Coordinates of C-alpha atoms in Angstrom, one line a residue:
M1 CA 26.8 5.6 25.4
F2 CA 25.2 3.6 22.5
S3 CA 26.3 0.3 21.1
T4 CA 26.7 -0.1 17.4
Y5 CA 23.4 -1.2 15.9
D6 CA 22.9 -3.4 12.8
V7 CA 20.0 -1.3 11.6
L8 CA 19.0 2.2 12.7
V9 CA 15.6 3.4 11.5
A10 CA 14.8 7.1 11.6
G11 CA 11.0 7.7 11.8
A12 CA 8.3 5.6 13.3
G13 CA 5.4 5.9 10.9
H14 CA 4.2 3.0 8.9
A15 CA 7.4 2.5 6.9
G16 CA 9.6 2.9 10.0
C17 CA 7.6 0.5 12.1
E18 CA 7.7 -2.2 9.4
A19 CA 11.4 -1.7 8.8
A20 CA 12.3 -1.9 12.5
A21 CA 10.1 -5.0 13.1
A22 CA 11.3 -6.9 10.0
A23 CA 15.0 -6.3 10.6
A24 CA 14.7 -7.1 14.3
N25 CA 12.6 -10.2 13.8
M26 CA 15.2 -11.5 11.3
G27 CA 17.9 -11.1 14.0
S28 CA 19.3 -7.6 13.6
K29 CA 19.9 -5.3 16.6
V30 CA 17.7 -2.3 15.8
L31 CA 17.3 1.2 17.1
L32 CA 14.1 3.0 16.2
V33 CA 14.6 6.8 16.5
T34 CA 11.3 8.8 16.6
M35 CA 10.6 12.5 17.4
N36 CA 7.7 11.4 19.7
M37 CA 7.2 8.1 21.3
T38 CA 3.5 8.7 21.7
T39 CA 3.0 8.9 17.9
I40 CA 4.5 5.6 16.9
G41 CA 2.4 4.1 14.2
Q42 CA 0.2 7.2 14.0
M43 CA -2.5 7.3 11.3
S44 CA -1.8 10.8 10.2
C45 CA -4.6 11.0 7.7
N46 CA -7.6 8.7 7.3
P47 CA -8.3 6.0 9.9
A48 CA -8.3 3.1 7.4
M49 CA -6.1 0.5 5.9
G50 CA -6.4 -1.1 2.4
G51 CA -8.6 -0.2 -0.5
V52 CA -8.3 -0.7 -4.2
A53 CA -4.8 -2.3 -4.8
K54 CA -3.7 -1.0 -1.3
G55 CA -5.6 -4.0 0.3
Q56 CA -3.5 -6.3 -1.9
I57 CA -0.4 -4.7 -0.5
V58 CA -1.4 -5.1 3.1
R59 CA -2.1 -8.8 2.5
E60 CA 1.3 -9.2 0.8
V61 CA 3.1 -7.5 3.7
D62 CA 1.3 -9.9 6.0
A63 CA 2.1 -12.9 3.9
L64 CA 5.8 -12.1 4.1
G65 CA 5.7 -11.8 7.8
G66 CA 5.1 -8.1 8.3
L67 CA 2.8 -6.7 10.9
S68 CA 0.4 -4.1 9.2
G69 CA -2.3 -6.7 8.6
I70 CA -2.2 -8.0 12.2
I71 CA -2.3 -4.5 13.6
S72 CA -5.2 -3.6 11.3
D73 CA -7.2 -6.7 12.2
K74 CA -6.8 -6.0 15.9
T75 CA -8.1 -2.5 15.6
T76 CA -10.8 -2.9 12.9
I77 CA -14.2 -1.2 13.4
Q78 CA -15.5 -2.0 9.9
F79 CA -14.4 -4.3 7.1
R80 CA -15.5 -4.3 3.5
M81 CA -14.3 -6.2 0.4
L82 CA -14.4 -3.6 -2.4
N83 CA -15.2 -4.4 -6.1
R84 CA -17.0 -7.6 -5.4
S85 CA -19.1 -7.0 -8.5
K86 CA -16.0 -7.3 -10.6
G87 CA -13.5 -10.2 -11.2
P88 CA -11.4 -11.5 -8.3
A89 CA -8.3 -9.6 -9.6
M90 CA -10.1 -6.4 -8.6
W91 CA -11.4 -7.5 -5.1
S92 CA -9.7 -5.3 -2.6
P93 CA -10.1 -5.5 1.2
R94 CA -10.4 -2.3 3.2
A95 CA -10.7 -1.8 7.0
Q96 CA -11.9 1.2 9.0
N97 CA -9.7 1.4 12.1
D98 CA -9.7 2.8 15.6
R99 CA -6.9 5.4 15.2
W100 CA -5.7 5.3 18.8
R101 CA -5.9 1.6 19.2
F102 CA -3.9 1.2 15.9
A103 CA -1.0 3.3 17.2
E104 CA -1.2 1.5 20.6
E105 CA -1.0 -1.9 18.9
W106 CA 2.0 -0.9 16.9
R107 CA 3.9 0.2 19.9
L108 CA 2.9 -2.9 21.9
H109 CA 4.1 -5.2 19.1
L110 CA 7.4 -3.3 18.7
E111 CA 8.0 -3.3 22.4
A112 CA 7.5 -7.1 22.4
I113 CA 10.4 -7.6 20.0
P114 CA 13.6 -7.9 22.2
N115 CA 15.9 -6.7 19.4
V116 CA 14.2 -3.3 19.1
D117 CA 15.5 -0.4 21.1
F118 CA 13.8 3.1 21.1
L119 CA 15.1 6.6 21.3
Q120 CA 12.9 9.8 21.4
D121 CA 15.1 12.2 19.4
T122 CA 15.5 13.6 16.0
V123 CA 18.1 12.6 13.4
V124 CA 19.6 15.8 12.0
S125 CA 22.4 14.3 10.0
L126 CA 24.1 11.2 8.8
I127 CA 27.7 10.1 9.5
V128 CA 29.2 9.1 6.2
K129 CA 32.7 7.8 5.6
D130 CA 34.1 6.8 2.2
D131 CA 30.6 6.9 0.7
R132 CA 29.2 4.6 3.3
V133 CA 26.8 5.5 6.1
I134 CA 28.2 4.5 9.5
G135 CA 25.7 6.2 11.8
V136 CA 23.7 9.4 12.6
K137 CA 23.8 12.5 14.7
T138 CA 20.8 13.6 16.7
Q139 CA 19.3 16.9 17.8
L140 CA 20.3 16.1 21.4
G141 CA 23.9 15.8 20.3
Y142 CA 24.3 12.0 20.3
E143 CA 26.4 10.2 17.7
I144 CA 25.0 6.8 17.2
H145 CA 26.9 4.2 15.0
A146 CA 25.0 1.8 12.9
K147 CA 25.9 -0.6 10.1
S148 CA 22.9 0.5 8.1
V149 CA 20.4 3.3 8.3
V150 CA 16.8 3.4 7.0
L151 CA 15.3 6.9 6.5
T152 CA 11.5 6.9 6.8
N153 CA 10.9 10.6 7.4
G154 CA 7.4 10.9 6.1
T155 CA 6.2 14.5 5.6
F156 CA 8.7 15.8 8.2
L157 CA 11.7 16.8 6.0
N158 CA 11.4 20.6 6.0
G159 CA 7.6 20.2 6.4
L160 CA 5.5 23.3 5.9
I161 CA 1.8 23.4 6.8
H162 CA -0.7 25.6 5.0
I163 CA -4.1 26.8 6.3
G164 CA -5.2 29.6 4.0
E165 CA -2.7 32.3 4.2
K166 CA -1.1 30.9 7.4
Q167 CA 2.1 28.9 7.2
L168 CA 3.4 26.8 10.0
S169 CA 6.6 24.8 10.1
G170 CA 5.8 21.2 10.9
G171 CA 5.6 17.6 9.8
R172 CA 2.1 17.2 11.1
I173 CA -0.2 19.7 12.8
S174 CA 1.4 20.7 16.2
E175 CA 4.5 18.6 15.5
S176 CA 7.8 20.1 14.4
S177 CA 9.5 19.5 11.1
A178 CA 12.9 17.8 10.6
T179 CA 15.7 19.9 9.2
G180 CA 19.3 19.3 8.2
I181 CA 19.1 15.9 6.4
T182 CA 17.9 17.3 3.0
A183 CA 20.8 19.8 2.8
Q184 CA 23.4 17.1 3.7
L185 CA 22.0 14.7 1.1
V186 CA 22.1 17.4 -1.5
E187 CA 25.7 18.0 -0.7
L188 CA 26.4 14.3 -1.1
G189 CA 25.0 14.5 -4.6
F190 CA 21.3 13.6 -4.2
N191 CA 18.5 15.2 -6.2
T192 CA 15.6 16.4 -4.3
G193 CA 12.1 18.0 -4.8
R194 CA 9.0 19.1 -3.0
M195 CA 5.6 17.3 -2.8
K196 CA 2.3 18.2 -1.3
T197 CA -0.4 16.3 0.5
G198 CA -3.4 17.3 2.5
T199 CA -5.9 16.2 5.1
P200 CA -9.6 17.2 5.8
P201 CA -11.1 18.7 8.9
R202 CA -11.9 16.5 11.9
I203 CA -15.4 17.2 13.3
D204 CA -17.6 16.4 16.3
G205 CA -19.9 13.4 15.5
R206 CA -22.4 14.6 18.1
S207 CA -23.1 17.7 16.0
L208 CA -24.1 15.7 12.8
D209 CA -27.6 14.8 11.5
Y210 CA -27.1 11.2 10.2
S211 CA -30.8 11.0 9.0
K212 CA -29.7 13.2 6.1
M213 CA -27.0 10.8 5.0
D214 CA -26.8 7.3 3.5
E215 CA -25.5 4.6 5.8
Q216 CA -22.6 2.5 4.7
P217 CA -22.4 -0.6 6.9
G218 CA -19.6 -3.2 6.8
D219 CA -19.8 -6.6 5.1
E220 CA -22.4 -8.9 6.4
N221 CA -19.7 -11.7 6.7
P222 CA -16.5 -9.7 7.2
S223 CA -13.1 -11.0 6.4
K224 CA -9.7 -9.8 7.7
F225 CA -6.2 -9.0 6.4
S226 CA -3.9 -11.4 8.1
F227 CA -3.5 -15.0 7.0
S228 CA -2.3 -16.0 10.5
D229 CA -4.4 -17.4 13.3
E230 CA -3.3 -14.5 15.5
T231 CA -6.3 -12.5 14.5
K232 CA -10.0 -13.0 13.8
A233 CA -12.6 -11.1 11.8
V234 CA -14.4 -8.2 13.4
E235 CA -17.7 -9.3 15.0
N236 CA -19.3 -5.9 15.7
Q237 CA -18.9 -3.0 13.3
R238 CA -19.5 0.7 13.1
S239 CA -21.1 2.2 10.1
C240 CA -19.7 5.0 7.9
W241 CA -22.0 7.5 6.2
I242 CA -22.2 9.1 2.8
T243 CA -23.3 12.6 2.0
Y244 CA -22.5 15.0 -0.9
T245 CA -21.4 18.5 -1.7
N246 CA -23.6 20.8 -3.8
D247 CA -23.5 24.0 -5.8
K248 CA -23.8 26.1 -2.6
V249 CA -20.8 24.3 -1.1
H250 CA -18.8 24.9 -4.2
S251 CA -19.7 28.5 -4.4
V252 CA -18.5 29.1 -0.8
L253 CA -15.3 27.3 -1.5
E254 CA -14.6 29.3 -4.7
K255 CA -15.0 32.6 -2.8
G256 CA -12.0 31.5 -0.7
F257 CA -9.7 30.7 -3.7
S258 CA -8.0 34.1 -3.4
Q259 CA -6.7 32.9 0.0
S260 CA -5.9 29.4 -1.2
P261 CA -2.2 28.5 -1.1
M262 CA -2.8 26.1 -4.0
F263 CA -4.0 28.9 -6.3
T264 CA -1.8 31.8 -5.1
G265 CA 1.4 29.9 -5.7
R266 CA 2.5 29.5 -2.1
I267 CA 2.4 25.7 -2.5
Q268 CA 5.1 24.6 -5.0
G269 CA 4.9 20.9 -4.6
L270 CA 2.6 18.7 -6.6
G271 CA -0.2 17.0 -4.8
P272 CA -1.7 13.5 -5.3
R273 CA -3.6 13.3 -8.6
Y274 CA -6.0 10.6 -7.5
C275 CA -6.7 12.0 -4.0
P276 CA -7.2 15.7 -4.8
S277 CA -8.3 18.4 -2.4
I278 CA -11.9 19.6 -2.5
E279 CA -10.8 22.9 -4.1
D280 CA -8.9 20.9 -6.8
K281 CA -11.9 18.7 -7.4
I282 CA -14.4 21.5 -8.1
T283 CA -11.8 23.2 -10.4
R284 CA -10.8 20.1 -12.3
F285 CA -14.2 18.6 -12.5
A286 CA -16.3 21.8 -13.0
D287 CA -19.0 19.8 -14.8
K288 CA -19.8 17.8 -11.6
D289 CA -22.5 19.4 -9.5
R290 CA -21.6 17.3 -6.4
H291 CA -18.9 15.2 -4.9
Q292 CA -19.1 12.3 -2.4
I293 CA -18.2 12.9 1.2
F294 CA -17.5 9.9 3.5
I295 CA -18.2 10.4 7.2
E296 CA -15.8 8.0 9.0
P297 CA -15.6 7.4 12.7
E298 CA -12.1 7.6 14.2
G299 CA -12.7 4.8 16.6
W300 CA -15.0 2.8 18.9
N301 CA -15.3 5.2 21.8
T302 CA -14.7 8.6 20.3
V303 CA -17.0 11.2 18.7
E304 CA -14.3 12.5 16.4
I305 CA -15.1 12.1 12.7
Y306 CA -12.9 12.1 9.7
V307 CA -14.5 13.9 6.7
N308 CA -13.1 11.8 3.8
G309 CA -13.3 13.6 0.5
F310 CA -13.0 17.1 1.9
S311 CA -9.2 17.5 2.1
T312 CA -8.5 21.3 1.9
S313 CA -6.0 24.0 2.7
L314 CA -8.5 26.9 2.6
P315 CA -8.9 29.2 5.5
Y316 CA -10.6 27.9 8.6
E317 CA -13.6 30.2 8.3
V318 CA -14.1 29.1 4.7
Q319 CA -14.0 25.4 5.7
M320 CA -16.6 26.0 8.4
E321 CA -18.9 28.0 6.1
A322 CA -18.8 25.5 3.3
M323 CA -19.5 22.5 5.5
K324 CA -22.7 24.2 6.8
H325 CA -24.2 23.6 3.4
I326 CA -23.4 19.8 3.3
P327 CA -26.5 17.7 4.2
G328 CA -26.1 16.5 7.7
L329 CA -23.2 18.8 8.5
E330 CA -25.2 22.0 8.9
N331 CA -24.3 22.3 12.6
A332 CA -21.0 20.5 12.5
K333 CA -18.4 21.6 15.0
I334 CA -14.7 21.4 13.9
F335 CA -12.2 19.9 16.2
R336 CA -9.3 20.9 13.8
P337 CA -9.3 22.3 10.3
G338 CA -8.0 20.6 7.2
Y339 CA -4.5 21.6 6.0
A340 CA -2.0 21.0 3.2
I341 CA 1.6 20.1 3.9
E342 CA 4.7 20.5 1.7
Y343 CA 7.7 18.4 2.3
D344 CA 11.0 17.2 0.7
Y345 CA 11.3 14.0 -1.2
F346 CA 14.1 12.3 -3.2
P347 CA 13.3 11.0 -6.6
P348 CA 13.4 7.2 -6.2
T349 CA 15.4 6.6 -9.4
Q350 CA 18.4 7.2 -7.0
L351 CA 17.7 3.8 -5.4
K352 CA 18.6 0.2 -6.1
P353 CA 15.8 -2.5 -6.2
T354 CA 16.6 -3.2 -2.6
L355 CA 15.8 0.5 -1.7
E356 CA 19.5 1.1 -0.9
T357 CA 20.8 4.4 -2.4
Y358 CA 23.3 4.3 -5.2
L359 CA 25.4 7.2 -3.8
V360 CA 25.7 6.1 -0.1
E361 CA 26.2 2.4 0.7
N362 CA 24.0 0.9 3.5
L363 CA 21.6 3.9 3.4
Y364 CA 18.0 3.0 2.6
F365 CA 15.0 5.2 1.9
A366 CA 11.4 4.1 2.5
G367 CA 8.0 5.8 2.3
Q368 CA 7.1 9.3 1.5
I369 CA 10.8 10.3 1.2
N370 CA 10.5 8.3 -2.1
G371 CA 7.6 10.2 -3.4
T372 CA 4.8 7.8 -2.5
T373 CA 1.5 8.5 -0.7
G374 CA -0.5 6.1 1.6
Y375 CA 0.1 4.0 4.6
E376 CA 0.2 0.8 2.6
E377 CA 2.7 2.0 0.1
A378 CA 4.9 3.2 2.9
A379 CA 4.5 0.0 4.9
C380 CA 5.6 -2.3 2.1
Q381 CA 8.7 -0.1 1.4
G382 CA 9.6 -0.1 5.0
L383 CA 9.3 -3.9 5.1
M384 CA 11.5 -4.4 2.1
A385 CA 14.1 -1.8 3.3
G386 CA 14.2 -3.4 6.7
I387 CA 14.6 -6.9 5.2
N388 CA 17.4 -5.8 2.8
A389 CA 19.2 -3.7 5.4
H390 CA 19.4 -6.8 7.6
L391 CA 20.5 -9.1 4.7
K392 CA 23.2 -6.6 3.7
V393 CA 24.6 -6.4 7.2
K394 CA 24.6 -10.2 7.5
E395 CA 26.2 -10.5 4.0
E396 CA 23.3 -12.4 2.6
N397 CA 21.7 -12.2 -0.8
P398 CA 19.3 -9.3 -1.3
F399 CA 15.6 -9.8 -1.4
V400 CA 13.7 -8.4 -4.5
L401 CA 10.2 -9.1 -5.7
S402 CA 9.4 -9.0 -9.4
R403 CA 6.4 -7.4 -11.0
S404 CA 4.9 -10.9 -11.6
E405 CA 5.3 -11.9 -8.0
A406 CA 3.7 -9.0 -6.0
Y407 CA 2.2 -5.6 -6.1
I408 CA 5.2 -4.7 -3.9
G409 CA 7.4 -5.6 -6.8
V410 CA 5.3 -3.4 -9.2
L411 CA 5.5 -0.5 -6.8
I412 CA 9.3 -0.6 -6.2
D413 CA 10.0 -1.3 -9.9
D414 CA 7.8 1.7 -10.9
L415 CA 9.6 3.9 -8.5
I416 CA 13.2 3.1 -9.3
T417 CA 12.8 2.9 -13.0
K418 CA 10.2 5.5 -13.8
G419 CA 10.5 7.8 -10.8
T420 CA 7.6 10.0 -9.9
E421 CA 6.9 13.7 -10.0
E422 CA 3.7 13.5 -8.0
P423 CA 2.7 11.4 -5.0
Y424 CA 2.7 7.8 -6.2
R425 CA -0.4 5.7 -5.4
M426 CA -0.9 2.1 -6.2
F427 CA -3.8 1.0 -8.5
T428 CA -4.7 -2.4 -9.9
S429 CA -4.2 -1.0 -13.4
R430 CA -0.5 -0.6 -12.6
A431 CA 0.0 -4.4 -12.4
E432 CA 0.1 -6.1 -15.7
F433 CA -0.3 -9.5 -14.0
R434 CA -3.1 -8.6 -11.6
T435 CA -5.0 -11.8 -12.3
L436 CA -2.0 -13.6 -10.7
L437 CA -1.6 -11.1 -7.9
R438 CA -5.0 -11.5 -6.2
Q439 CA -5.5 -10.5 -2.6
N440 CA -6.6 -14.0 -1.6
N441 CA -3.5 -15.8 -2.8
A442 CA -0.8 -13.5 -1.4
D443 CA 0.2 -16.2 1.1
V444 CA 0.5 -18.8 -1.8
R445 CA 2.8 -16.3 -3.6
L446 CA 4.9 -15.0 -0.8
T447 CA 4.8 -16.8 2.5
E448 CA 7.4 -19.4 1.6
K449 CA 9.7 -16.6 0.4
G450 CA 9.2 -14.9 3.7
R451 CA 10.0 -18.1 5.5
N452 CA 13.1 -18.6 3.5
I453 CA 14.6 -15.3 4.5
G454 CA 13.7 -15.9 8.2
L455 CA 10.8 -13.5 8.6
A456 CA 7.5 -15.6 8.2
S457 CA 7.0 -18.1 11.0
E458 CA 6.8 -21.9 10.7
Q459 CA 3.2 -21.6 12.0
R460 CA 2.4 -19.6 8.9
M461 CA 4.1 -22.2 6.6
S462 CA 2.1 -24.9 8.3
R463 CA -1.2 -23.0 7.8
L464 CA -0.2 -22.4 4.1
R465 CA 0.5 -26.1 3.6
E466 CA -2.9 -27.0 5.0
K467 CA -4.6 -24.5 2.7
L468 CA -2.8 -25.8 -0.4
E469 CA -3.6 -29.4 0.6
K470 CA -7.3 -28.7 1.2
T471 CA -7.6 -26.6 -2.0
A472 CA -6.1 -29.4 -4.0
Q473 CA -8.4 -32.0 -2.4
T474 CA -11.5 -29.8 -3.0
L475 CA -10.6 -29.3 -6.7
E476 CA -10.0 -33.0 -7.2
L477 CA -13.4 -33.8 -5.6
W478 CA -15.3 -31.2 -7.7
K479 CA -13.9 -32.7 -10.9
T480 CA -16.0 -35.8 -10.4
L481 CA -18.7 -35.1 -7.9
K482 CA -22.2 -34.9 -9.4
L483 CA -25.4 -34.0 -7.7
P484 CA -28.8 -35.6 -8.6
L485 CA -30.8 -33.7 -11.3
D486 CA -33.8 -33.3 -9.0
V487 CA -31.5 -31.5 -6.6
I488 CA -29.5 -29.4 -9.0
N489 CA -32.1 -28.3 -11.5
P490 CA -34.2 -26.3 -9.1
L491 CA -31.1 -24.3 -8.3
L492 CA -30.3 -23.8 -12.0
E493 CA -33.8 -22.6 -12.6
S494 CA -33.7 -20.1 -9.8
K495 CA -30.5 -18.7 -11.3
G496 CA -31.9 -18.4 -14.8
T497 CA -29.4 -20.8 -16.3
P498 CA -30.2 -23.8 -18.6
L499 CA -31.3 -27.0 -16.8
L500 CA -29.4 -30.3 -17.1
V501 CA -30.6 -33.4 -18.9
E502 CA -27.8 -35.4 -17.4
K503 CA -25.6 -34.9 -14.4
A504 CA -22.7 -32.5 -14.5
S505 CA -19.7 -32.1 -12.1
I506 CA -19.5 -29.3 -9.6
E507 CA -16.5 -28.1 -11.6
N508 CA -18.5 -27.7 -14.8
L509 CA -21.4 -26.1 -13.0
L510 CA -19.1 -23.5 -11.4
K511 CA -17.9 -22.5 -14.9
R512 CA -21.4 -21.0 -15.4
P513 CA -21.2 -17.3 -14.7
Q514 CA -24.6 -17.4 -13.0
L515 CA -23.4 -19.7 -10.3
E516 CA -21.1 -19.3 -7.4
I517 CA -20.0 -21.6 -4.6
A518 CA -22.3 -19.9 -2.1
D519 CA -25.3 -21.2 -4.1
F520 CA -24.2 -24.7 -3.1
E521 CA -24.3 -24.1 0.6
P522 CA -27.3 -26.5 1.2
F523 CA -25.1 -29.3 -0.2
F524 CA -21.9 -28.5 1.6
D525 CA -22.0 -31.8 3.5
K526 CA -21.4 -33.5 0.1
I527 CA -19.2 -31.0 -1.7
N528 CA -17.1 -29.9 1.3
P529 CA -16.3 -33.1 3.3
Y530 CA -12.8 -31.8 4.1
N531 CA -14.4 -28.9 6.1
A532 CA -12.5 -26.3 4.2
D533 CA -13.1 -22.8 5.3
A534 CA -14.7 -20.1 3.1
E535 CA -11.2 -18.8 2.0
I536 CA -10.3 -22.2 0.6
L537 CA -13.6 -22.7 -1.2
E538 CA -13.3 -19.3 -2.7
E539 CA -9.8 -20.0 -4.0
A540 CA -10.9 -23.3 -5.5
E541 CA -13.8 -21.5 -7.2
I542 CA -11.5 -18.8 -8.6
Q543 CA -9.2 -21.4 -10.0
I544 CA -12.1 -23.1 -11.8
K545 CA -13.8 -20.0 -13.2
Y546 CA -10.7 -18.1 -14.2
K547 CA -8.4 -21.0 -15.2
P548 CA -7.9 -20.0 -18.9
Y549 CA -7.0 -16.4 -17.8
I550 CA -4.7 -17.5 -15.1
E551 CA -2.9 -19.9 -17.4
K552 CA -2.5 -17.4 -20.1
E553 CA -1.2 -14.7 -17.8
S554 CA 1.2 -17.2 -16.2
Q555 CA 2.6 -18.1 -19.6
I556 CA 3.1 -14.4 -20.5
A557 CA 4.7 -13.8 -17.1
I558 CA 7.2 -16.6 -17.7
K559 CA 8.1 -15.2 -21.1
V560 CA 8.5 -11.7 -19.8
T561 CA 10.6 -12.9 -16.9
N562 CA 12.9 -14.9 -19.1
S563 CA 13.4 -11.9 -21.3
E564 CA 13.8 -9.4 -18.5
N565 CA 16.3 -11.4 -16.6
K566 CA 18.8 -11.2 -19.4
S567 CA 21.7 -9.3 -17.8
L568 CA 23.4 -6.4 -19.5
R569 CA 27.2 -6.3 -19.6
K570 CA 28.7 -4.5 -16.6
D571 CA 31.1 -2.6 -18.8
I572 CA 28.6 -1.0 -21.2
D573 CA 29.3 2.6 -22.0
F574 CA 25.8 3.7 -23.0
K575 CA 27.0 7.1 -24.1
S576 CA 29.2 5.5 -26.8
I577 CA 26.3 3.5 -28.4
K578 CA 25.3 6.0 -31.1
T579 CA 22.4 3.9 -32.4
L580 CA 20.6 4.6 -29.1
S581 CA 18.3 7.7 -29.0
N582 CA 19.7 10.7 -27.2
E583 CA 17.1 10.3 -24.4
A584 CA 18.0 6.6 -24.0
R585 CA 21.7 7.3 -23.7
E586 CA 21.1 9.9 -21.1
K587 CA 18.7 7.9 -19.0
L588 CA 20.6 4.6 -19.3
T589 CA 23.8 6.3 -18.2
R590 CA 22.1 7.8 -15.2
L591 CA 20.0 4.9 -14.1
K592 CA 22.5 2.1 -15.0
P593 CA 20.0 -0.8 -15.5
K594 CA 21.4 -4.2 -14.7
T595 CA 19.0 -6.2 -16.8
L596 CA 16.9 -5.8 -20.0
G597 CA 13.8 -5.7 -17.9
E598 CA 15.0 -2.8 -15.9
A599 CA 15.9 -0.9 -19.1
R600 CA 12.5 -1.8 -20.6
R601 CA 10.6 0.0 -17.8
I602 CA 12.6 3.3 -18.0
S603 CA 10.3 6.0 -19.3
G604 CA 11.4 7.0 -22.8
I605 CA 13.2 3.8 -23.7
S606 CA 11.7 2.7 -27.1
Q607 CA 11.4 -0.8 -28.6
S608 CA 14.2 0.0 -31.0
D609 CA 16.5 1.0 -28.1
L610 CA 15.7 -2.4 -26.4
S611 CA 16.5 -4.2 -29.6
I612 CA 19.9 -2.6 -29.6
L613 CA 20.4 -3.4 -25.9
L614 CA 19.6 -7.0 -26.6
L615 CA 23.0 -7.2 -28.4
Y616 CA 24.7 -6.3 -25.1
A617 CA 22.7 -8.9 -23.1
V618 CA 24.7 -11.9 -21.7
T619 CA 23.9 -14.9 -19.6
S620 CA 24.4 -14.5 -15.9
D621 CA 27.5 -16.6 -15.8
E622 CA 29.1 -14.5 -18.6
N623 CA 28.5 -11.3 -16.8

C-alpha cells in the first residue's frame, strides 16, 4: 500500500513541519503523519513567534532555508523589535500572528512541496530491527516502512489535561492523546519522564473595556523575520493591550488553590520556570502586588483574545471570578478556560548532536519530546532533525552547529550534554557568544552553510552576497567621508555631544554613543550612495560601534573551538580512570562525549576532570 519513505515524520506541529519541509526540500521522499490534517502548524498556545532569544532562533531557521520565518511574516498582525534600549546582541524580533492564517500558510507551503506526502493517522509504535528503526505502525493498522523516523509528538504522548479537579486525556483540549510509543521506547531502554505546561483562557474581545488598559502598538517602522525577498514587512498592524492583576485577583485565585492540581499533587511533571502559571506567580512572588497581563488578538478578523500572563489550571469558575477583577476584563466572556497539560518526554542526553538517538539508529527526536518549550525551540530542532535524517539516508556527513555559530547550536548542545528536568527555554544569557550571534547577522553566519547542504536557495545566496558587498562598500566609504563642520556641529549640539574643531569621518562620529545612523538621515545622499537598505546600514553601524567587543569575542570563540574540537580516544574506559571524580566517571560513561568540548559542558564535570581528559585527547587523524 505504501512505498518505503526516506524520512517519516510523526507529528505536524512546528518541529514536524520544519522536519518534513527540510528533508523534502533537500531531496528525500517524506511522509508526514498527523492525527488531524486541520491542525497542521497549529499555534497551540500564544499566537506569536519570536521574542527574547527566540527571535534569533527564527531568523537562524530562516537563514538556513527553513520556513518558520516566512510563515510568520505572511501572517503577522504586529511586529516589534524587543530590547532596542540595549546592545544589538540583545535585540530580539517578535511577531504577533493570525493563528488561523499561520496554520493555513504552513499547510499550503507543505502541500506545495512535491516530495511531501500526508497521512491522517496516529503512529502507535515503531518497527525496530537490529537496533535500527525501519518503519512505524499506525492506529488504523498500517505498517509503513521508512529509512528514518523523526518523532515530534509535542504534548501528545500520554497527554493529560487538568482543569481544577477535572482530568481529561488529550494532547490539546478536545484532541486525543497518543499512547503506545512511550511504553515501547522504555522497553527499548530509553529513560522517560513527565513535564507540564499550561495555557491561559481565550476570551471574547467584544466584552472588554480597552479604555482601562495601556495600548501596545507595533513598531513604527516594522521589520520582518525572513531574509528572503519572498515576504515583506507588515504595513497595517493590530495593537495589543496591557493590564494588571491586583490583590483582589490574587485573593480569588488563592481561594481556589485547594482545587488546584498543581498544589494538590495531581500534577507530577515540572512546569516551565520562566513562563509560570498565574497561581505559581502569586505564590513564588508573594511580594508583588500585581502582574502584567497582555491582551493579544488572535488574528485579523476574529474577536478571540489570548490572555497572555494568565496561564492557569484552576477551576473554570475560579478563572472567571478572578478575571472579573482585572481592569478592562470585568465583563469578559470566556470562550474556553485555561488548562495545564502533563505529557511524556525523553531526557535529551540520550541523543547525538544530530538529534539521532543513541539506542535506535535512524530514529530522531525533536521538540517537546526532548523537554523543550516554545514554537521556536521546536522548529529549530525539527529543522536539524529533518536535515540530518536526510543526510544519514543519503550517506552524507552530518550537519551540526557549534555554540559559537548559532543559538541553535547552543540549544542542542545544552540539551544533549546537560539535559533538562524542566521545560527548556532559550535565553540570550545561555549563549556565551551572543555578541557574535545577533539576530541581524544570522544570514551571514548560516545561509552559506544552508546552501552547502542543499537547503538554502541560490537566490538567498545571491541576496547575501549583495548584502556583504554593500556593507563592505559602506564601511569603506565611512572610513574617509567627512561632512562640513557647519553641517555636522548643529547635529552634535542637538545630541549633547562635544562639537568638532576639525572634520571627522562618519566612522569616528558613529563611535560616539550619542549618535546613531538614523541621525544622519538628512545626509543620506552623501553617506549612502550605494542605496543600501536599513538592514545594511544597521549592520555597518554595529560593526563600527561594537568592533572591539566583536573582535574579542571572535578570538575567544576561536580558542574555545580549537580546544573543544580535540577528539577523545574512542577506546577510553572512563570507569577505569580512577583520578576522575566518581560523578565524572558515571556521567562520562553514560554520555560518551566524543570531544573535550562535549565533556566540558556536561554538568558536574570539573576543571580537574577536564585536565585529566586532556591526556586522552588526540588529533582527528589519530582517532
